[in-house]
Amino acid sequence: MYFKELSAELFSTVEMEWARDFLSFQRRASFQDAVIRILGQNTDKKEGVEAEVTVKADDSQKSLVQNEVTEMNADVQDQSEAKKIADYRAEQEKKKSRQASGSCIGVPEILPGGYVKIKNGDSKLIDGTYYVVEARHSFGGDGYRTSFEVGGWKR
């Protein structure tokens, strides 16, 4: 067992080398662009408020399909609030469109909310920093293993 106090260092970046540290790694990406639109109402001025953000799932691919999301939000009172929410939703869409799973010999520092940085792989396809959304640590006949799911990456 591995116990650690909850702190900022808990959600750190674990650096791993491509051909050395992984048992498996598979990256999946959905190349669907999206438009996120947030609508609200300024009750003082009695006028509508709107913000729109366009999201490209991956800059290296051309998208044939565009997803549009419009959200009515009664809490939005001005343009800046609408923009903040639209930006947040756009970031969530990016993370959903970029997913991967991997496994390695047990690394207790790989935890949801942290990052895995891969280096020395294919710089265009593999290298990057991945946000960990799920991690499973197990003991078995083949020793201590860590399996993880990531949502979103940056180069």
Coordinates of N, CA and C in Angstrom, one line a residue:
M1 N 0.8 -1.2 0.0 CA 0.0 0.0 0.0 C 0.9 1.2 0.0
Y2 N 0.3 2.3 -0.6 CA 1.1 3.6 -0.7 C 0.1 4.7 -0.2
F3 N 0.5 5.3 0.9 CA -0.4 6.4 1.5 C 0.4 7.7 1.4
K4 N -0.3 8.7 1.1 CA 0.3 10.1 1.0 C -0.8 11.1 1.4
E5 N -0.3 12.1 2.1 CA -1.3 13.2 2.4 C -1.7 13.9 1.2
L6 N -3.0 14.4 1.2 CA -3.5 15.2 0.1 C -2.8 16.5 0.1
S7 N -2.1 16.8 -1.0 CA -1.5 18.1 -1.2 C -1.3 18.5 -2.6
A8 N -0.8 19.7 -2.9 CA -0.6 20.1 -4.3 C 0.4 19.2 -5.0
E9 N 1.4 18.7 -4.3 CA 2.4 17.8 -4.9 C 1.8 16.5 -5.4
L10 N 0.6 16.1 -4.8 CA -0.1 14.9 -5.2 C -0.5 14.9 -6.6
F11 N -0.8 16.0 -7.2 CA -1.3 16.2 -8.5 C -0.2 16.7 -9.4
S12 N 0.9 16.1 -9.4 CA 2.1 16.5 -10.2 C 2.1 15.9 -11.6
T13 N 3.2 16.2 -12.3 CA 3.4 15.6 -13.6 C 4.4 14.5 -13.5
V14 N 4.0 13.3 -13.9 CA 4.9 12.1 -13.9 C 5.5 12.0 -15.3
E15 N 6.9 12.1 -15.4 CA 7.6 12.0 -16.7 C 7.9 10.5 -16.9
M16 N 7.6 10.1 -18.2 CA 7.8 8.7 -18.6 C 8.4 8.7 -20.0
E17 N 9.3 7.7 -20.2 CA 9.9 7.6 -21.5 C 9.2 6.5 -22.3
W18 N 9.0 6.8 -23.6 CA 8.1 6.0 -24.5 C 8.5 4.5 -24.5
A19 N 9.7 4.2 -24.9 CA 10.0 2.8 -25.2 C 10.5 2.0 -23.9
R20 N 10.6 2.8 -22.8 CA 11.1 2.2 -21.6 C 10.1 2.0 -20.5
D21 N 9.1 2.9 -20.3 CA 8.3 2.9 -19.1 C 6.9 2.3 -19.4
F22 N 6.5 2.1 -20.6 CA 5.1 1.7 -20.9 C 5.0 0.2 -21.2
L23 N 3.9 -0.5 -20.7 CA 3.5 -1.8 -21.2 C 2.6 -1.6 -22.4
S24 N 1.8 -0.6 -22.4 CA 0.9 -0.3 -23.5 C 0.5 1.1 -23.5
F25 N 0.1 1.7 -24.6 CA -0.4 3.0 -24.7 C -1.2 3.2 -26.0
Q26 N -2.4 3.6 -25.9 CA -3.2 3.8 -27.1 C -3.9 5.1 -27.1
R27 N -3.7 6.0 -28.1 CA -4.3 7.3 -28.2 C -5.5 7.3 -29.1
R28 N -6.6 7.9 -28.8 CA -7.7 8.0 -29.6 C -8.1 9.5 -29.7
A29 N -8.5 9.9 -30.9 CA -8.9 11.3 -31.1 C -10.1 11.4 -32.0
S30 N -11.1 12.2 -31.6 CA -12.2 12.5 -32.4 C -12.0 13.9 -33.0
F31 N -12.0 14.0 -34.3 CA -11.7 15.3 -35.0 C -12.9 16.1 -35.4
Q32 N -13.8 16.2 -34.4 CA -15.0 17.0 -34.7 C -14.9 18.4 -34.1
D33 N -15.1 19.4 -34.9 CA -15.0 20.7 -34.4 C -16.4 21.0 -33.7
A34 N -16.4 22.0 -32.9 CA -17.6 22.4 -32.1 C -17.7 23.9 -32.0
V35 N -18.9 24.3 -31.9 CA -19.2 25.7 -31.6 C -20.0 25.7 -30.3
I36 N -19.5 26.4 -29.3 CA -20.2 26.5 -28.0 C -20.8 27.9 -27.8
R37 N -22.1 27.9 -27.6 CA -22.8 29.2 -27.4 C -23.5 29.2 -26.1
I38 N -23.2 30.3 -25.3 CA -23.8 30.5 -24.0 C -24.7 31.7 -24.1
L39 N -26.0 31.5 -23.7 CA -27.0 32.6 -23.7 C -27.4 32.9 -22.3
G40 N -27.6 34.2 -22.0 CA -28.0 34.6 -20.7 C -28.9 35.8 -20.8
Q41 N -29.3 36.4 -19.7 CA -30.1 37.6 -19.7 C -29.7 38.6 -18.6
N42 N -29.3 39.8 -19.1 CA -29.0 40.9 -18.2 C -30.3 41.5 -17.7
T43 N -30.7 41.1 -16.4 CA -32.0 41.6 -15.9 C -32.1 43.1 -15.7
D44 N -30.9 43.7 -15.4 CA -30.9 45.1 -15.2 C -31.2 45.9 -16.5
K45 N -30.5 45.5 -17.5 CA -30.7 46.2 -18.8 C -31.7 45.6 -19.7
K46 N -32.3 44.5 -19.2 CA -33.4 43.8 -19.9 C -33.0 43.5 -21.4
E47 N -31.7 42.9 -21.5 CA -31.3 42.5 -22.8 C -30.6 41.1 -22.7
G48 N -30.5 40.5 -23.9 CA -29.8 39.2 -23.9 C -28.3 39.3 -23.9
V49 N -27.7 38.3 -23.4 CA -26.2 38.2 -23.3 C -25.8 36.9 -24.0
E50 N -24.8 37.0 -24.9 CA -24.3 35.8 -25.6 C -22.8 35.8 -25.8
A51 N -22.3 34.6 -25.7 CA -20.8 34.4 -26.0 C -20.7 33.1 -26.8
E52 N -19.8 33.1 -27.8 CA -19.6 32.0 -28.6 C -18.1 31.7 -28.8
V53 N -17.8 30.4 -28.7 CA -16.4 29.9 -28.8 C -16.4 28.8 -29.8
T54 N -15.5 28.8 -30.8 CA -15.3 27.7 -31.7 C -14.1 26.9 -31.3
V55 N -14.3 25.6 -31.3 CA -13.3 24.7 -30.8 C -12.8 23.8 -32.0
K56 N -11.5 23.7 -32.2 CA -11.0 22.7 -33.1 C -10.5 21.6 -32.3
A57 N -11.0 20.4 -32.6 CA -10.5 19.2 -31.8 C -9.0 18.9 -32.0
D58 N -8.5 19.2 -33.2 CA -7.1 19.0 -33.4 C -6.7 19.8 -34.7
D59 N -5.8 20.7 -34.5 CA -5.4 21.6 -35.6 C -4.8 20.9 -36.8
S60 N -4.4 19.7 -36.7 CA -3.7 19.0 -37.8 C -4.7 18.3 -38.7
Q61 N -6.0 18.2 -38.4 CA -7.0 17.5 -39.1 C -8.1 18.5 -39.6
K62 N -8.6 18.2 -40.8 CA -9.8 18.9 -41.3 C -11.0 18.2 -40.8
S63 N -12.0 18.9 -40.3 CA -13.2 18.3 -39.8 C -14.3 18.4 -40.8
L64 N -15.0 17.4 -41.0 CA -16.1 17.3 -42.0 C -17.4 17.6 -41.2
V65 N -17.4 17.5 -39.9 CA -18.6 17.6 -39.1 C -18.4 18.7 -38.1
Q66 N -19.4 19.5 -37.8 CA -19.3 20.5 -36.7 C -20.4 20.3 -35.8
N67 N -20.1 20.2 -34.5 CA -21.1 20.0 -33.5 C -21.4 21.4 -32.9
E68 N -22.7 21.7 -32.7 CA -23.1 23.0 -32.1 C -23.8 22.7 -30.8
V69 N -23.4 23.5 -29.7 CA -24.0 23.3 -28.4 C -24.4 24.7 -28.0
T70 N -25.7 24.9 -27.7 CA -26.2 26.1 -27.2 C -26.8 25.9 -25.8
E71 N -26.3 26.7 -24.8 CA -26.8 26.5 -23.4 C -27.4 27.8 -22.9
M72 N -28.6 27.7 -22.4 CA -29.2 28.8 -21.7 C -28.8 28.7 -20.3
N73 N -28.4 29.8 -19.7 CA -27.9 29.8 -18.3 C -28.5 31.1 -17.7
A74 N -29.4 30.9 -16.7 CA -30.1 32.0 -16.0 C -29.1 32.8 -15.1
D75 N -28.0 32.2 -14.8 CA -27.0 32.8 -13.9 C -26.1 33.8 -14.6
V76 N -26.1 33.8 -15.9 CA -25.2 34.6 -16.7 C -25.9 36.0 -16.8
Q77 N -25.1 37.0 -16.3 CA -25.7 38.4 -16.3 C -24.9 39.3 -17.3
D78 N -23.7 38.9 -17.7 CA -23.0 39.8 -18.6 C -22.1 39.0 -19.6
Q79 N -21.5 39.7 -20.5 CA -20.7 39.1 -21.6 C -19.5 38.3 -21.0
S80 N -18.9 38.9 -20.0 CA -17.7 38.2 -19.5 C -18.0 36.9 -18.8
E81 N -19.1 36.8 -18.1 CA -19.5 35.6 -17.5 C -19.9 34.5 -18.6
A82 N -20.6 35.0 -19.6 CA -20.9 34.1 -20.7 C -19.6 33.5 -21.4
K83 N -18.6 34.4 -21.6 CA -17.4 34.0 -22.2 C -16.6 33.0 -21.3
K84 N -16.6 33.2 -20.0 CA -15.9 32.3 -19.1 C -16.5 30.9 -19.2
I85 N -17.8 30.9 -19.2 CA -18.5 29.6 -19.2 C -18.3 28.9 -20.6
A86 N -18.3 29.7 -21.7 CA -18.1 29.1 -23.0 C -16.7 28.6 -23.1
D87 N -15.7 29.3 -22.6 CA -14.3 28.8 -22.6 C -14.2 27.5 -21.8
Y88 N -14.8 27.5 -20.7 CA -14.7 26.3 -19.9 C -15.4 25.1 -20.6
R89 N -16.5 25.3 -21.2 CA -17.2 24.2 -22.0 C -16.3 23.8 -23.1
A90 N -15.7 24.7 -23.8 CA -14.8 24.4 -24.9 C -13.6 23.5 -24.5
E91 N -13.1 23.9 -23.3 CA -12.0 23.0 -22.8 C -12.4 21.6 -22.5
Q92 N -13.7 21.5 -22.0 CA -14.2 20.2 -21.7 C -14.4 19.4 -23.0
E93 N -14.9 20.0 -24.0 CA -15.1 19.4 -25.3 C -13.7 18.9 -25.9
K94 N -12.7 19.7 -25.8 CA -11.3 19.3 -26.2 C -10.9 18.0 -25.5
K95 N -11.1 18.0 -24.2 CA -10.7 16.9 -23.4 C -11.5 15.6 -23.8
K96 N -12.8 15.8 -24.1 CA -13.5 14.6 -24.5 C -13.1 14.1 -25.9
S97 N -12.6 15.0 -26.7 CA -12.2 14.6 -28.1 C -10.8 14.0 -28.1
R98 N -10.1 14.1 -27.1 CA -8.7 13.5 -27.0 C -8.6 12.6 -25.8
Q99 N -8.6 11.3 -26.1 CA -8.5 10.3 -25.1 C -7.4 9.3 -25.3
A100 N -6.9 8.7 -24.3 CA -5.9 7.6 -24.4 C -6.0 6.8 -23.2
S101 N -5.4 5.6 -23.3 CA -5.3 4.7 -22.2 C -3.9 4.1 -22.2
G102 N -3.4 3.7 -21.1 CA -2.1 3.1 -21.0 C -1.9 2.3 -19.8
S103 N -0.9 1.5 -19.8 CA -0.5 0.7 -18.6 C 1.0 0.7 -18.5
C104 N 1.4 0.5 -17.3 CA 2.9 0.5 -17.0 C 3.1 -0.3 -15.7
I105 N 4.4 -0.5 -15.4 CA 4.7 -1.1 -14.1 C 4.3 -0.1 -13.1
G106 N 3.9 -0.5 -12.0 CA 3.2 0.4 -11.0 C 3.9 1.7 -10.7
V107 N 3.2 2.8 -10.9 CA 3.7 4.1 -10.5 C 2.6 4.8 -9.7
P108 N 2.8 4.8 -8.3 CA 1.8 5.3 -7.4 C 1.5 6.8 -7.6
E109 N 2.4 7.5 -8.2 CA 2.1 9.0 -8.5 C 1.1 9.2 -9.6
I110 N 0.8 8.3 -10.4 CA -0.2 8.5 -11.4 C -1.6 8.4 -10.8
L111 N -2.2 9.6 -10.7 CA -3.5 9.7 -10.0 C -4.4 10.6 -10.9
P112 N -5.7 10.5 -10.7 CA -6.7 11.4 -11.4 C -6.4 12.8 -10.9
G113 N -6.4 13.7 -11.9 CA -6.1 15.1 -11.6 C -4.7 15.5 -11.9
G114 N -3.8 14.5 -12.1 CA -2.4 14.8 -12.4 C -2.1 14.6 -13.8
Y115 N -0.9 14.6 -14.2 CA -0.5 14.6 -15.6 C 0.6 13.5 -15.8
V116 N 0.6 12.9 -17.0 CA 1.7 12.0 -17.5 C 2.3 12.7 -18.7
K117 N 3.6 12.9 -18.6 CA 4.3 13.5 -19.7 C 5.2 12.4 -20.4
I118 N 4.9 12.3 -21.7 CA 5.6 11.2 -22.4 C 6.7 11.9 -23.3
K119 N 7.9 11.4 -23.2 CA 9.0 11.9 -24.1 C 9.7 10.7 -24.8
N120 N 10.4 11.1 -25.8 CA 11.2 10.2 -26.6 C 10.4 9.2 -27.4
G121 N 9.1 9.5 -27.7 CA 8.3 8.8 -28.6 C 8.3 9.5 -30.0
D122 N 7.3 9.3 -30.8 CA 7.1 10.0 -32.0 C 6.6 11.4 -31.6
S123 N 7.4 12.4 -31.9 CA 7.2 13.8 -31.4 C 5.8 14.3 -31.9
K124 N 5.3 13.9 -33.0 CA 4.1 14.4 -33.6 C 2.9 13.6 -33.1
L125 N 3.0 12.3 -32.7 CA 1.9 11.5 -32.4 C 1.8 11.2 -30.9
I126 N 3.0 11.0 -30.2 CA 2.9 10.4 -28.9 C 3.4 11.4 -27.8
D127 N 4.5 12.1 -28.1 CA 5.1 13.0 -27.1 C 4.1 14.1 -26.7
G128 N 4.0 14.3 -25.4 CA 3.1 15.4 -24.9 C 2.7 15.2 -23.5
T129 N 1.9 16.1 -22.9 CA 1.5 16.0 -21.5 C 0.0 15.7 -21.5
Y130 N -0.3 14.6 -20.8 CA -1.7 14.1 -20.8 C -2.3 14.2 -19.4
Y131 N -3.6 14.7 -19.4 CA -4.3 14.9 -18.2 C -5.0 13.5 -17.7
V132 N -4.7 13.0 -16.5 CA -5.2 11.8 -16.1 C -6.6 11.9 -15.5
V133 N -7.5 11.2 -16.1 CA -8.9 11.2 -15.6 C -9.3 10.0 -14.7
E134 N -8.5 8.9 -14.9 CA -8.8 7.7 -14.2 C -7.5 6.9 -14.0
A135 N -7.3 6.3 -12.8 CA -6.1 5.5 -12.6 C -6.5 4.3 -11.8
R136 N -6.0 3.1 -12.2 CA -6.2 1.9 -11.4 C -4.9 1.3 -11.1
H137 N -4.7 1.0 -9.8 CA -3.4 0.4 -9.3 C -3.8 -1.0 -8.8
S138 N -3.1 -2.0 -9.3 CA -3.4 -3.4 -8.9 C -2.2 -4.2 -8.7
F139 N -2.3 -5.2 -7.8 CA -1.3 -6.2 -7.6 C -1.8 -7.6 -8.1
G140 N -1.0 -8.3 -8.8 CA -1.4 -9.6 -9.3 C -0.1 -10.5 -9.5
G141 N -0.3 -11.6 -10.2 CA 0.8 -12.5 -10.5 C 1.9 -11.9 -11.2
D142 N 1.6 -10.8 -12.0 CA 2.7 -10.2 -12.7 C 3.2 -8.9 -12.0
G143 N 2.9 -8.8 -10.8 CA 3.4 -7.7 -10.0 C 2.5 -6.5 -9.9
Y144 N 3.0 -5.3 -9.5 CA 2.3 -4.1 -9.4 C 2.1 -3.4 -10.7
R145 N 0.9 -3.1 -11.1 CA 0.6 -2.5 -12.4 C -0.2 -1.2 -12.2
T146 N 0.0 -0.2 -13.0 CA -0.9 0.9 -13.1 C -1.5 1.0 -14.5
S147 N -2.8 1.1 -14.5 CA -3.5 1.4 -15.8 C -4.2 2.8 -15.6
F148 N -4.2 3.5 -16.7 CA -4.8 4.9 -16.6 C -5.5 5.3 -17.9
E149 N -6.4 6.2 -17.7 CA -7.2 6.8 -18.8 C -6.8 8.3 -18.8
V150 N -6.6 8.9 -20.0 CA -6.4 10.3 -20.0 C -7.4 11.0 -20.9
G151 N -7.7 12.2 -20.6 CA -8.7 13.0 -21.4 C -8.0 14.3 -21.7
G152 N -7.5 14.5 -22.8 CA -6.9 15.8 -23.2 C -5.4 15.7 -23.1
W153 N -4.7 16.3 -24.1 CA -3.3 16.4 -24.1 C -2.8 17.7 -24.7
K154 N -1.6 18.0 -24.4 CA -1.0 19.2 -25.1 C 0.4 18.8 -25.5
R155 N 0.9 19.4 -26.5 CA 2.3 19.1 -27.0 C 3.2 20.1 -26.4

